[in-house]
């Protein structure tokens, strides 16, 4: 549906979100941009400076684990110095007060979780976490937020259980997502009445299917993004702009604008 004014579009989305019992909030790197976390694609995105295939694939890690750990260690330090923004906080408040809300993120920065921790809601993280590591041999997962010393293979983090090399607990290109997390996300998408999509280019599969599955199952699609995406044409409401400004207006209680 096209709206005569931005105010009409916001009002339509606000009412739908307030009335719905089951809502999916699906986010990408754009939701954290105003916290100072770089996105992947577009101006200033990580993939403008770094080649994804050199850093975010299992082959890259097998070839040069020091380089990959160094890069993730740097991103971890950057994100640790960032804080959730108004969008993360509004999403956390919305989810904490309503049992039918699922927050599904592609982000590995933990900012939804940090906002949700205060507000008491959980988050489905499709692509893992920057603050965890996983054993390359036995698969054991462990929280890992220490600085990484990438001077040599020996100084890289190793598994407490079996001694093998640990890797960042994120999902790289060509790897499958955790089936439990993905199933939970797809289930929530299929039963959602409204799907609010915030700050994702919606290019990476299978994550982007959260939005298309929801729409196909009849959910109203609301997109908040600075730019057009492959979802924009089929969205019921498209709001162009910054997540930190638009999301609180959509989700927080108060007089309709
Ligand atoms: C704002 C804003 C503001 C900015 N306010 N908005 C061909 C070959 C090989 C593989 C494939 C292939 N074709 C398809 C595939 C599959 C592949 C894929 O989808 N590739 C496409 C890119 C083509 N997918 C996979 O490989 C997945 N696994 C899989 O499919 O397994 C089965 C399989 C196995 C083998 C072969 C094929 C299939 C796994 C994908 C894992 C993605 N991992 C990453 C890295 C995670 C770890 C890390 O962080 O390092 O996840 S890639 C990166 O992209 C990251 C993100 O979560 C993900 C999505 O990006 P996102 O969040 O959308 O960010 P951006 O930057 O793209 O967009 C930001 C948006 O915000 C923009 O729209 C801005 O406008 C907006 N914005 N500021 C509001 N203030
Ligand atoms: Zn191990």
XYZ file of C-alpha atoms and ligand atoms in Angstrom:
338
model
C 0.000 0.000 0.000
C 1.375 3.433 -0.862
C 0.655 6.216 1.613
C -0.089 9.852 0.844
C 2.369 11.104 3.461
C 5.139 9.751 5.654
C 2.892 10.468 8.641
C 0.199 8.219 7.124
C 2.753 5.456 6.590
C 4.049 5.738 10.151
C 0.534 5.825 11.543
C -0.450 2.712 9.556
C 2.620 0.787 10.759
C 2.247 1.951 14.362
C -1.368 0.834 14.548
C -0.595 -2.556 13.001
C 2.323 -3.127 15.381
C 0.271 -2.089 18.407
C -2.656 -4.351 17.449
C -0.723 -7.480 16.404
C -0.246 -10.361 18.798
C 2.612 -11.954 16.885
C 5.347 -9.709 15.535
C 8.759 -10.472 14.085
C 11.420 -7.784 14.295
C 14.126 -8.754 11.790
C 17.320 -6.711 11.793
C 20.650 -6.294 10.040
C 23.777 -4.211 10.325
C 21.930 -0.921 9.665
C 20.267 -1.087 13.081
C 23.722 -0.793 14.677
C 25.125 1.827 12.292
C 24.164 4.701 14.593
C 25.992 2.940 17.430
C 29.172 3.249 15.347
C 29.344 -0.374 14.121
C 30.256 -0.522 10.397
C 27.794 -2.210 8.024
C 28.959 -4.723 5.388
C 27.728 -3.325 2.092
C 27.409 0.229 0.842
C 29.535 3.297 1.575
C 31.843 2.715 4.551
C 30.844 -0.962 4.661
C 33.361 -3.629 5.711
C 33.256 -5.306 2.299
C 34.496 -2.056 0.702
C 37.821 -2.381 2.554
C 38.046 -6.141 3.119
C 37.311 -9.035 0.776
C 34.681 -11.308 2.332
C 36.333 -14.377 0.801
C 39.669 -13.505 2.521
C 38.100 -13.254 5.968
C 34.569 -14.606 6.306
C 34.830 -18.110 4.864
C 36.028 -21.422 6.359
C 38.651 -21.559 3.579
C 40.056 -18.192 4.683
C 40.366 -19.430 8.271
C 42.040 -22.681 7.182
C 44.494 -20.661 5.061
C 45.370 -17.966 7.575
C 43.792 -18.288 11.046
C 45.987 -15.480 12.445
C 44.709 -12.967 9.888
C 41.084 -13.966 10.492
C 41.433 -13.853 14.300
C 43.191 -10.495 14.078
C 40.296 -9.072 12.075
C 37.636 -10.475 14.420
C 39.637 -9.343 17.463
C 39.674 -5.818 16.058
C 35.945 -5.847 15.356
C 35.291 -7.231 18.838
C 37.220 -4.368 20.418
C 35.382 -1.826 18.286
C 31.958 -3.229 19.176
C 32.826 -3.539 22.881
C 33.305 0.233 22.907
C 29.870 0.810 21.284
C 26.525 0.963 23.060
C 22.978 0.011 22.010
C 21.166 2.926 20.350
C 17.565 4.141 20.497
C 16.450 1.477 17.990
C 17.918 -1.431 20.005
C 16.357 -0.030 23.169
C 12.905 0.460 21.635
C 12.977 -3.088 20.193
C 14.026 -4.515 23.575
C 11.235 -2.671 25.422
C 8.671 -3.750 22.834
C 9.735 -7.421 23.078
C 9.962 -7.418 26.864
C 6.382 -6.273 27.308
C 4.831 -8.564 24.671
C 5.228 -12.357 24.656
C 4.381 -12.722 20.944
C 7.331 -10.684 19.717
C 10.385 -12.449 18.248
C 13.571 -10.465 17.719
C 15.637 -12.077 14.968
C 18.972 -10.553 14.026
C 21.728 -11.240 11.525
C 24.093 -9.150 13.624
C 26.964 -10.613 15.596
C 27.568 -7.454 17.655
C 25.432 -8.415 20.668
C 23.839 -4.962 20.883
C 20.250 -6.294 20.811
C 21.202 -8.727 23.572
C 22.802 -5.953 25.627
C 19.659 -3.806 25.276
C 17.433 -6.826 25.926
C 19.347 -7.825 29.011
C 18.140 -4.670 30.718
C 14.612 -5.151 29.364
C 14.524 -8.962 29.841
C 13.781 -10.310 26.331
C 15.648 -12.890 24.243
C 17.095 -12.633 20.743
C 17.607 -15.169 17.928
C 21.066 -14.468 16.485
C 21.187 -16.157 13.064
C 24.885 -15.518 12.354
C 26.337 -16.204 15.814
C 28.319 -13.854 18.006
C 31.594 -11.913 17.963
C 31.895 -12.661 21.683
C 32.107 -16.425 21.390
C 34.485 -19.062 20.060
C 33.986 -22.601 18.829
C 36.448 -25.509 18.722
C 37.585 -26.507 15.225
C 37.885 -30.144 16.384
C 35.264 -30.973 19.031
C 32.808 -28.154 18.291
C 32.643 -27.004 21.926
C 31.307 -23.474 22.240
C 32.636 -21.020 24.763
C 32.049 -17.362 25.580
C 35.165 -15.495 24.510
C 35.571 -11.779 24.964
C 39.286 -11.560 25.703
C 41.670 -9.673 23.444
C 43.167 -12.035 20.851
C 46.946 -12.303 20.538
C 47.525 -13.216 16.880
C 51.326 -13.114 17.051
C 51.596 -16.826 16.240
C 49.409 -19.915 15.930
C 50.325 -20.821 19.542
C 49.056 -17.535 20.960
C 45.647 -17.907 19.259
C 42.842 -19.193 21.516
C 42.715 -22.965 22.016
C 40.037 -25.337 23.329
C 40.043 -26.091 27.081
C 38.584 -29.548 26.390
C 40.748 -30.893 23.558
C 43.477 -28.328 22.947
C 42.626 -27.683 19.277
C 42.389 -24.228 17.717
C 39.269 -22.205 18.450
C 37.526 -20.155 15.749
C 35.130 -17.202 16.015
C 31.570 -18.444 16.716
C 30.066 -16.744 13.678
C 28.516 -18.112 10.486
C 30.727 -17.653 7.443
C 29.746 -17.814 3.778
C 29.132 -21.398 2.662
C 28.365 -22.540 6.222
C 24.983 -23.647 7.467
C 23.162 -21.749 10.177
C 22.362 -23.408 13.522
C 19.237 -25.414 12.583
C 17.537 -24.776 15.947
C 17.952 -21.029 15.650
C 16.920 -21.015 11.980
C 13.848 -23.200 12.607
C 12.743 -20.990 15.490
C 13.165 -17.919 13.269
C 11.239 -19.440 10.353
C 8.448 -20.626 12.693
C 8.084 -17.126 14.115
C 8.098 -15.677 10.585
C 5.378 -18.032 9.355
C 3.012 -17.083 12.166
C 3.740 -13.342 12.341
C 0.999 -10.800 11.657
C 3.551 -8.027 11.185
C 7.205 -8.301 10.188
C 9.268 -5.199 10.920
C 12.506 -5.321 8.911
C 15.198 -2.891 10.031
C 18.548 -2.051 8.425
C 19.285 -5.070 6.270
C 20.161 -5.222 2.582
C 18.222 -8.534 2.572
C 20.783 -10.035 0.181
C 22.156 -12.867 2.302
C 20.327 -16.186 2.393
C 18.839 -18.037 4.150
C 18.478 -15.144 6.649
C 16.605 -12.867 4.238
C 13.942 -15.566 3.875
C 12.668 -14.589 7.329
C 11.067 -11.533 5.728
C 9.860 -13.223 2.552
C 8.418 -16.201 4.459
C 6.519 -13.867 6.760
C 5.133 -11.864 3.840
C 4.164 -15.019 1.948
C 2.323 -16.297 5.036
C 0.286 -13.078 5.124
C 2.246 -10.800 7.438
C 2.250 -7.082 6.855
C 5.808 -6.101 5.894
C 7.196 -2.851 7.317
C 10.661 -1.863 6.106
C 12.883 0.702 7.848
C 16.037 1.318 5.837
C 18.188 4.197 4.679
C 18.041 2.824 1.123
C 15.941 0.653 -1.187
C 16.351 -3.139 -0.901
C 14.958 -6.146 -2.778
C 12.142 -6.168 -0.186
C 11.065 -2.568 -0.744
C 8.716 -3.190 -3.680
C 6.729 -5.828 -1.846
C 6.680 -4.086 1.554
C 3.348 -2.702 2.778
C 5.042 0.231 4.478
C 8.455 1.605 3.510
C 10.109 4.133 5.808
C 13.344 5.614 4.470
C 15.711 6.942 7.098
C 17.658 6.164 10.213
C 16.648 3.257 12.410
C 17.426 5.133 15.628
C 14.958 7.841 14.693
C 12.154 5.803 13.113
C 11.994 2.587 15.189
C 11.212 4.280 18.554
C 8.369 6.181 16.871
C 6.943 2.901 15.585
C 7.274 0.847 18.749
C 7.061 3.109 21.761
C 3.763 3.899 23.384
C 2.513 7.426 23.125
C 0.178 9.453 21.001
C 0.207 8.475 17.337
C 2.211 11.041 15.390
C 20.473 1.723 7.693
C 21.219 2.586 8.440
C 20.589 3.265 9.410
C 22.598 1.637 6.978
N 19.255 3.045 9.603
N 19.214 1.463 7.793
C 26.983 -18.160 -4.348
C 28.180 -18.718 -3.864
C 28.309 -19.112 -2.523
C 27.269 -18.943 -1.638
C 26.104 -18.381 -2.129
C 25.955 -18.000 -3.452
N 24.709 -17.515 -3.622
C 24.088 -17.560 -2.442
C 24.922 -18.088 -1.528
C 24.633 -18.322 -0.124
C 25.216 -17.214 0.734
C 24.604 -15.881 0.294
O 23.490 -15.549 0.629
N 25.342 -15.091 -0.475
C 24.807 -13.844 -1.048
C 25.630 -12.656 -0.551
C 24.816 -13.973 -2.531
N 24.830 -17.554 2.081
C 25.565 -18.356 2.825
O 26.641 -18.784 2.454
C 24.941 -18.753 4.145
N 24.975 -20.146 4.275
C 24.352 -20.961 3.431
O 23.661 -20.539 2.532
O 24.557 -22.302 3.649
C 24.125 -23.221 2.641
C 25.144 -23.172 1.502
C 26.348 -23.813 1.674
C 27.292 -23.774 0.628
C 27.049 -23.053 -0.556
C 25.833 -22.384 -0.693
C 24.874 -22.450 0.341
C 25.720 -18.147 5.297
C 25.721 -16.673 5.245
C 26.559 -16.128 6.391
C 26.697 -14.612 6.295
N 27.698 -14.191 7.194
C 27.946 -12.761 7.365
C 29.221 -12.617 8.207
C 28.929 -13.001 9.666
C 30.127 -12.936 10.531
C 30.741 -11.559 10.551
O 30.099 -10.571 10.941
O 31.899 -11.454 10.178
O 26.841 -12.143 8.001
S 28.094 -11.853 5.821
C 27.289 -10.415 6.400
O 26.068 -10.218 5.670
C 26.890 -10.712 7.862
C 25.514 -10.111 7.922
O 24.789 -10.662 8.987
C 24.944 -10.425 6.557
C 23.787 -9.552 6.162
O 24.178 -8.211 6.014
P 23.193 -7.045 6.508
O 22.969 -7.145 7.940
O 22.009 -7.020 5.639
O 24.131 -5.744 6.299
P 24.396 -4.900 4.969
O 25.619 -4.138 5.192
O 24.333 -5.749 3.739
O 23.145 -3.911 4.879
C 22.968 -2.856 5.801
C 21.670 -2.163 5.472
O 21.424 -1.183 6.453
C 21.682 -1.450 4.115
O 20.495 -1.801 3.409
C 21.660 0.037 4.483
O 20.906 0.829 3.576
C 21.008 0.014 5.832
N 21.379 1.093 6.747
N 22.561 2.529 7.979
C 18.610 2.174 8.788
N 21.212 4.155 10.227
Zn 37.843 -28.928 21.414
